[in-house]
mmCIF file of C-alpha atoms in Angstrom:
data_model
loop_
_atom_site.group_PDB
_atom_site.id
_atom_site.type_symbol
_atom_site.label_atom_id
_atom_site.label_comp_id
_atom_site.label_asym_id
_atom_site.label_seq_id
_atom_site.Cartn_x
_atom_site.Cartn_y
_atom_site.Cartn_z
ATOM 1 C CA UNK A 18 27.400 59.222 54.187
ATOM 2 C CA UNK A 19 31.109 60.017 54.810
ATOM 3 C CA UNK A 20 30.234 60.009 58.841
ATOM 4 C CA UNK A 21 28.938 56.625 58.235
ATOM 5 C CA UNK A 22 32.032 55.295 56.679
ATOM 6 C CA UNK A 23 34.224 56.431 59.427
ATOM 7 C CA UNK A 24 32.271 55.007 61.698
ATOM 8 C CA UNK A 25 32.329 51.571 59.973
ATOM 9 C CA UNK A 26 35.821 51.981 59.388
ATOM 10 C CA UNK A 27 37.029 52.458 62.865
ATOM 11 C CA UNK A 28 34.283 49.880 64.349
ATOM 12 C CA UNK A 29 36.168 47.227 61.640
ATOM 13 C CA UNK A 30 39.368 48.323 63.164
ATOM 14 C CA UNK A 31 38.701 48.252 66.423
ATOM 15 C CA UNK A 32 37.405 44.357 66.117
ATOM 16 C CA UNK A 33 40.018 43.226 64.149
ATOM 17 C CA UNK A 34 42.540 44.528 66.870
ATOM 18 C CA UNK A 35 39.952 43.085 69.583
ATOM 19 C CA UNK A 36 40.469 39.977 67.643
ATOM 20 C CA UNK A 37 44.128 39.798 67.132
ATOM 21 C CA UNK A 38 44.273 40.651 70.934
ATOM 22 C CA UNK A 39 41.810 37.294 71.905
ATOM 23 C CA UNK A 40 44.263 34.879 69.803
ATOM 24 C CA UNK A 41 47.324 36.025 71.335
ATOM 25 C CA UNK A 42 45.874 36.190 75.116
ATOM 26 C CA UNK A 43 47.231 36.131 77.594
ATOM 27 C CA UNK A 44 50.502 37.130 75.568
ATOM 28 C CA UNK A 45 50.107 40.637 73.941
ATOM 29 C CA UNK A 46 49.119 41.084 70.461
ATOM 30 C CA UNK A 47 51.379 42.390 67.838
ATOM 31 C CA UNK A 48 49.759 45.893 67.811
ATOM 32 C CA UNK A 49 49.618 46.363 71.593
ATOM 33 C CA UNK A 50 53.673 45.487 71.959
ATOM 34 C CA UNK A 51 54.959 48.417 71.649
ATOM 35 C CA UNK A 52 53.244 50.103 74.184
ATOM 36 C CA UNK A 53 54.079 48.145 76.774
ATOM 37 C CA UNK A 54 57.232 48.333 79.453
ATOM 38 C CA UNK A 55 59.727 45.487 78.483
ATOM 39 C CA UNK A 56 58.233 42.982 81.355
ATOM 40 C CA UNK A 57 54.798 43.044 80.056
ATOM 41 C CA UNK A 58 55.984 42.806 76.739
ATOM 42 C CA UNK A 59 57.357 39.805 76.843
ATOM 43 C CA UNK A 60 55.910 38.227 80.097
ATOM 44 C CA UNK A 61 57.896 35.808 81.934
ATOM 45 C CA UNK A 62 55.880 32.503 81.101
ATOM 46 C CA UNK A 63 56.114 33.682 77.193
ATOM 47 C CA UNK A 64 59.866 33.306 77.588
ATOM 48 C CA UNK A 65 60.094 30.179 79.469
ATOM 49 C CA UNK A 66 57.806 28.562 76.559
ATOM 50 C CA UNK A 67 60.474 30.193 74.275
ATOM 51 C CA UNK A 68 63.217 28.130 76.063
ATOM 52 C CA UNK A 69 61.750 25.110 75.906
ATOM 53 C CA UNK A 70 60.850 25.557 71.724
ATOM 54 C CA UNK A 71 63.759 27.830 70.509
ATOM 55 C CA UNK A 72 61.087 29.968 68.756
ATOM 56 C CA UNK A 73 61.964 33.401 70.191
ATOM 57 C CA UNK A 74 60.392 36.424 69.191
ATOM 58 C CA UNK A 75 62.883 38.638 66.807
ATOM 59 C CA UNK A 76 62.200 41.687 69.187
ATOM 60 C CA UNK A 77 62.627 40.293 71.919
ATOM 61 C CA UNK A 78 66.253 38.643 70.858
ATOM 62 C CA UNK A 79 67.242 42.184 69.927
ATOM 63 C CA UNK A 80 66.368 43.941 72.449
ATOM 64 C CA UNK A 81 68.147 40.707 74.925
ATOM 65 C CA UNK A 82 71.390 41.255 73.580
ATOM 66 C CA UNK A 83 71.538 44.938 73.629
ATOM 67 C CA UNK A 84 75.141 45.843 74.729
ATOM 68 C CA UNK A 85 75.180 49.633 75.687
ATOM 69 C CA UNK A 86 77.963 51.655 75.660
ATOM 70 C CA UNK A 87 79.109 52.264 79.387
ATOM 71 C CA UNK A 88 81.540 54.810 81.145
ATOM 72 C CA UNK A 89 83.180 53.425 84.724
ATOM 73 C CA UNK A 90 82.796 56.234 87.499
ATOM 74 C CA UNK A 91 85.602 58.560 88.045
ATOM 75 C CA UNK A 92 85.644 57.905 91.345
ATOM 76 C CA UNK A 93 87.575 54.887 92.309
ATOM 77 C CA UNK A 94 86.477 51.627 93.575
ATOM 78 C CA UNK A 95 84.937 48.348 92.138
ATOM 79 C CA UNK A 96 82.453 47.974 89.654
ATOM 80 C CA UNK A 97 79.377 45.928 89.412
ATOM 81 C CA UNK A 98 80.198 43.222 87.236
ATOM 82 C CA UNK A 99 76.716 43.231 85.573
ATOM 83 C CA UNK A 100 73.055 44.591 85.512
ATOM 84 C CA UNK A 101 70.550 43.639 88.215
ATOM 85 C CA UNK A 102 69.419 43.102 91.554
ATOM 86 C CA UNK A 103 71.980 42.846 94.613
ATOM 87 C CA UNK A 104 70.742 39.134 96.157
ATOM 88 C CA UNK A 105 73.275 38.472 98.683
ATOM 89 C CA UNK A 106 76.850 38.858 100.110
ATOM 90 C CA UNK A 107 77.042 36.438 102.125
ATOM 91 C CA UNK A 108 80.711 35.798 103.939
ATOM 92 C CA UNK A 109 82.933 32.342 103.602
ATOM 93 C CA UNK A 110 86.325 32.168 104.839
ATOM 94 C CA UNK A 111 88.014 35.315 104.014
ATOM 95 C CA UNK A 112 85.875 35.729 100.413
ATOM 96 C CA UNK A 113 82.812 37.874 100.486
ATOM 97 C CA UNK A 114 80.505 36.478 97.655
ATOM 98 C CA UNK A 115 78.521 39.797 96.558
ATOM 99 C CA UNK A 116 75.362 38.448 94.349
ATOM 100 C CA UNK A 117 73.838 39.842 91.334
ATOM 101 C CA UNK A 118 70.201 37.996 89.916
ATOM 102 C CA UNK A 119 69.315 39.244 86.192
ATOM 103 C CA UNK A 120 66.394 38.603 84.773
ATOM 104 C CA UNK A 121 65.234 38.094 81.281
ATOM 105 C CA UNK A 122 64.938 41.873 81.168
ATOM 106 C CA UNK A 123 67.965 42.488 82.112
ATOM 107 C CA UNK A 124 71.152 43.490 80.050
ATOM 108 C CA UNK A 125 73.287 40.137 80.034
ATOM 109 C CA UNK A 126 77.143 41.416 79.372
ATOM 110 C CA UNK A 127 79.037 41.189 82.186
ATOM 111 C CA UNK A 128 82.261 43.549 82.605
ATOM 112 C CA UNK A 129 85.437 43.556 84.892
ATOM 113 C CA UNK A 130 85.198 44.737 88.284
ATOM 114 C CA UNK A 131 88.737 46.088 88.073
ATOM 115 C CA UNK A 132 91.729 46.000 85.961
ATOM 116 C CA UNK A 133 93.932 43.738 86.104
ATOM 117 C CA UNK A 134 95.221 40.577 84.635
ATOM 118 C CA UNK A 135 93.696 37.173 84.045
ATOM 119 C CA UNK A 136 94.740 34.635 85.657
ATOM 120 C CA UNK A 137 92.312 31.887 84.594
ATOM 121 C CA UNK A 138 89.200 30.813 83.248
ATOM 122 C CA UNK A 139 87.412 28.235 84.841
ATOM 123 C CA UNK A 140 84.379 26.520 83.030
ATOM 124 C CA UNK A 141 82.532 24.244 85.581
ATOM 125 C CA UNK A 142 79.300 22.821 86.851
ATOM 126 C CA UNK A 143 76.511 20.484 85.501
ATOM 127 C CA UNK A 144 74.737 19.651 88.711
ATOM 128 C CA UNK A 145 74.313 21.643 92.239
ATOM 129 C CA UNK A 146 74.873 17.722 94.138
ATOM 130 C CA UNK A 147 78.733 18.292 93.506
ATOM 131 C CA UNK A 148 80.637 19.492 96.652
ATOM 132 C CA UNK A 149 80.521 23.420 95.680
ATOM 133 C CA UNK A 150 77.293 23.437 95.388
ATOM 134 C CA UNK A 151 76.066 22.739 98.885
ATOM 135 C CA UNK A 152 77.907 25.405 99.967
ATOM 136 C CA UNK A 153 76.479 28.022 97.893
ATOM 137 C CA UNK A 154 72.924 29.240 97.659
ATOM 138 C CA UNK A 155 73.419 30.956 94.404
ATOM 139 C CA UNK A 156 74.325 27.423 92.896
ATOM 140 C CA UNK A 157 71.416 25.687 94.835
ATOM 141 C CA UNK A 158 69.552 27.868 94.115
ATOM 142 C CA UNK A 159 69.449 26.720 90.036
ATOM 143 C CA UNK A 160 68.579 23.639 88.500
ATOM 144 C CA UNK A 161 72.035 21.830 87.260
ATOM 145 C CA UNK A 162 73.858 25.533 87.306
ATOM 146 C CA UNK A 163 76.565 25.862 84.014
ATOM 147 C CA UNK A 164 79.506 28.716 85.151
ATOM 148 C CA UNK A 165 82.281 30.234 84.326
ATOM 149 C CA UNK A 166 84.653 31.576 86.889
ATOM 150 C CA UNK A 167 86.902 34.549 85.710
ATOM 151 C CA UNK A 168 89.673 34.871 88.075
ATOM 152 C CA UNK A 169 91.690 38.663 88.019
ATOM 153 C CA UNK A 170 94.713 39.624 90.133
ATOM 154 C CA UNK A 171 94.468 43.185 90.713
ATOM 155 C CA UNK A 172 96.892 45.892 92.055
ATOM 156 C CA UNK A 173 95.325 47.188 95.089
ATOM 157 C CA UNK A 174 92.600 44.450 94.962
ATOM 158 C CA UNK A 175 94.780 41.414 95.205
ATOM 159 C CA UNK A 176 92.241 38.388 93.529
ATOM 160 C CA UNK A 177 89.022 38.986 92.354
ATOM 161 C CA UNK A 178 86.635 36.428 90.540
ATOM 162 C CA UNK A 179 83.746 36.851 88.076
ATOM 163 C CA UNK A 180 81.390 33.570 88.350
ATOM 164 C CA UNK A 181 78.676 33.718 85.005
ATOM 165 C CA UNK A 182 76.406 31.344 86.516
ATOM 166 C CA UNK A 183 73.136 29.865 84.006
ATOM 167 C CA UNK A 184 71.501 26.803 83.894
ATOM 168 C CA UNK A 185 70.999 23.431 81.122
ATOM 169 C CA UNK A 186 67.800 25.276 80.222
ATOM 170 C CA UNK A 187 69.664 28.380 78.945
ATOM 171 C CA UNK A 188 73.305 27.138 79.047
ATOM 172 C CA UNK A 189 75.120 29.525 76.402
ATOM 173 C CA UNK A 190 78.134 31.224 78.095
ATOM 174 C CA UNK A 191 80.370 33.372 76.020
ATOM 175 C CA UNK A 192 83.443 34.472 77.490
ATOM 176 C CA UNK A 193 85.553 36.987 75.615
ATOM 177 C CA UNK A 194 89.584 36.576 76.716
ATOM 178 C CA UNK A 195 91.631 34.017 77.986
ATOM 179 C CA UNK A 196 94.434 33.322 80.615
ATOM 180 C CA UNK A 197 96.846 36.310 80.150
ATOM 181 C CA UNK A 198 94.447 38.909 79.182
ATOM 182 C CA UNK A 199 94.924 42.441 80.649
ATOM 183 C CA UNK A 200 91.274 44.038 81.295
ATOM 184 C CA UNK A 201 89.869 47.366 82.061
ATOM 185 C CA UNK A 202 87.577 48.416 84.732
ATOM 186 C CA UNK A 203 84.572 48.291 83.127
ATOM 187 C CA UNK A 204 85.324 46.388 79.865
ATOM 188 C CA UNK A 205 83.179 44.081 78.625
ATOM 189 C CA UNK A 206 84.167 40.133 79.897
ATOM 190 C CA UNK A 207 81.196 38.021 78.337
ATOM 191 C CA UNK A 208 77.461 37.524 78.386
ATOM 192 C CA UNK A 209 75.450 34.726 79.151
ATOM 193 C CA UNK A 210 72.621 33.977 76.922
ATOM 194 C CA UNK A 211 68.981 34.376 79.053
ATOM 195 C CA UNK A 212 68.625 34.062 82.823
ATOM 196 C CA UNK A 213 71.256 33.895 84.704
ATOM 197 C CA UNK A 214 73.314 35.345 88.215
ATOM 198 C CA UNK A 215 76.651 36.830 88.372
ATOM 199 C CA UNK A 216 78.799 36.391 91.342
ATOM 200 C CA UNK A 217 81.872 38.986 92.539
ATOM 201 C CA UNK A 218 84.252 37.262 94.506
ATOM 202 C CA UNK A 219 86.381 39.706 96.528
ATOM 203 C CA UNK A 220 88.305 39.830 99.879
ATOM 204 C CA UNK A 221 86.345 40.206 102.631
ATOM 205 C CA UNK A 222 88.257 42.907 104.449
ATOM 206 C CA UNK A 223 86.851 45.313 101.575
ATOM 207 C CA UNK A 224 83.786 46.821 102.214
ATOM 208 C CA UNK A 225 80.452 47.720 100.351
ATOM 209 C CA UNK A 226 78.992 50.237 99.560
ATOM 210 C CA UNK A 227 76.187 48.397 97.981
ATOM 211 C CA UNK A 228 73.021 46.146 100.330
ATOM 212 C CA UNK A 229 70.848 43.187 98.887
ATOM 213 C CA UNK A 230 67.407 45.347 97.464
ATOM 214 C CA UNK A 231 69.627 47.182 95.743
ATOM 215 C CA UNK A 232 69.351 47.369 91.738
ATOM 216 C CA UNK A 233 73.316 47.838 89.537
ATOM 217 C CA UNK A 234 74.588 48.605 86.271
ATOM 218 C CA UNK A 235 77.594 46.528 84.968
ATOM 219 C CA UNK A 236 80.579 48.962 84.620
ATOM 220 C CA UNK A 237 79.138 52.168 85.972
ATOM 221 C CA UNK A 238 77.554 51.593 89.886
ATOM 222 C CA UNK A 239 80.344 51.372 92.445
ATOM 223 C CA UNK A 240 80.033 48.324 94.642
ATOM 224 C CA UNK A 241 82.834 49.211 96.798
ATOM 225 C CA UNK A 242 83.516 52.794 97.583
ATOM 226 C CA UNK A 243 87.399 54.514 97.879
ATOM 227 C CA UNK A 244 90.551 53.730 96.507
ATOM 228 C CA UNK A 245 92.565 50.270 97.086
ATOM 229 C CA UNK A 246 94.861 49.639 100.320
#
């Protein structure tokens, strides 16, 4: 009799987690979450539905704005400014524009590059038809593309910038100091608020030691390697 009742038991169990499982399809049920890597999760089409009806999942908000603790290398040379993949750095004029694409996985607070001291802070952009924007791919390459351009004068470095670059679908940019400011290497500069790219402006004689393909952590991978001239 008590084999039976197990047996009922579980086979109740197992179809009423069968059946929370068919009305959340194709999203994962409630159940299941936790057992899955943070991309299938919270799929990617889950969180675009989220953008377009503010009704994100509490989980997932917390575990968006996670802001980690971070130590900058001992070994000297630029920082990346924020987590993800390495797009581009691509060469205009003198400026090397070094590309960073985060996802909605992705930890979204940016941090300086280098010390130094803030020069300005540039808010900018509601449409990639203005003149900028044909010149860039990482602002053609978003729909109406919101920034923020950080500009630093460094010792060593000479000017560096820090473009936070989102979209109108997702078009919260927090920025966290102000002309005047003296930063860290590594310290925390702002987030932006879902997906989003982060551009490092920096001269162009300085080289990489970083290649598109290549995956970095804001304030701990080196994107340039060596001390500056």
């Amino acid at each position: 009799m008590t084999t039976l009742i197990v047996q009922i038991s579980v086979l109740v169990i197992l179809v009423v987690l069968v059946a929370m499982w068919a009305i959340r399809f194709p999203y994962p049920s409630a159940w299941l979450r936790p057992l899955l890597p943070p991309r299938r999760r919270w799929p990617e089409q889950q969180i675009r539905d989220w953008l377009r009806n503010g009704r994100f999942h509490r989980q997932f908000l917390s575990f968006f704005n996670r802001d980690p603790e971070r130590t900058a290398p001992a070994e000297p040379g630029l920082v990346a400014p924020a987590d993800g993949l390495v797009t581009s750095a691509d060469v205009q004029g003198d400026t090397r524009y070094l590309v960073i694409a985060l996802s909605f996985w992705d930890m979204h607070v940016q941090r300086s590059p280098a010390g130094g001291r803030i020069t300005s802070v540039e808010p900018g952009g509601d449409t990639f038809m203005d003149g900028e924007g044909r010149e860039f791919s990482f602002l053609r390459e978003k729909h109406c593309p919101v920034q923020t351009r950080i500009v630093l004068e460094s010792p060593g470095y000479g000017q560096l910038a820090v473009r936070l670059i989102t979209s109108l679908a997702a078009r919260r940019i927090e920025v966290w100091h102000a002309d005047g400011d003296t930063v860290e290497r590594g310290q925390r500069l702002g987030r932006i608020l879902l997906g989003s790219t982060v551009v490092l402006e920096l001269p162009e004689a300085i080289p990489l030691c970083v290649k598109p393909g290549q995956r970095v952590w804001a304030g701990e991978t080196l994107v340039t390697a060596g001390a500056p001239a």
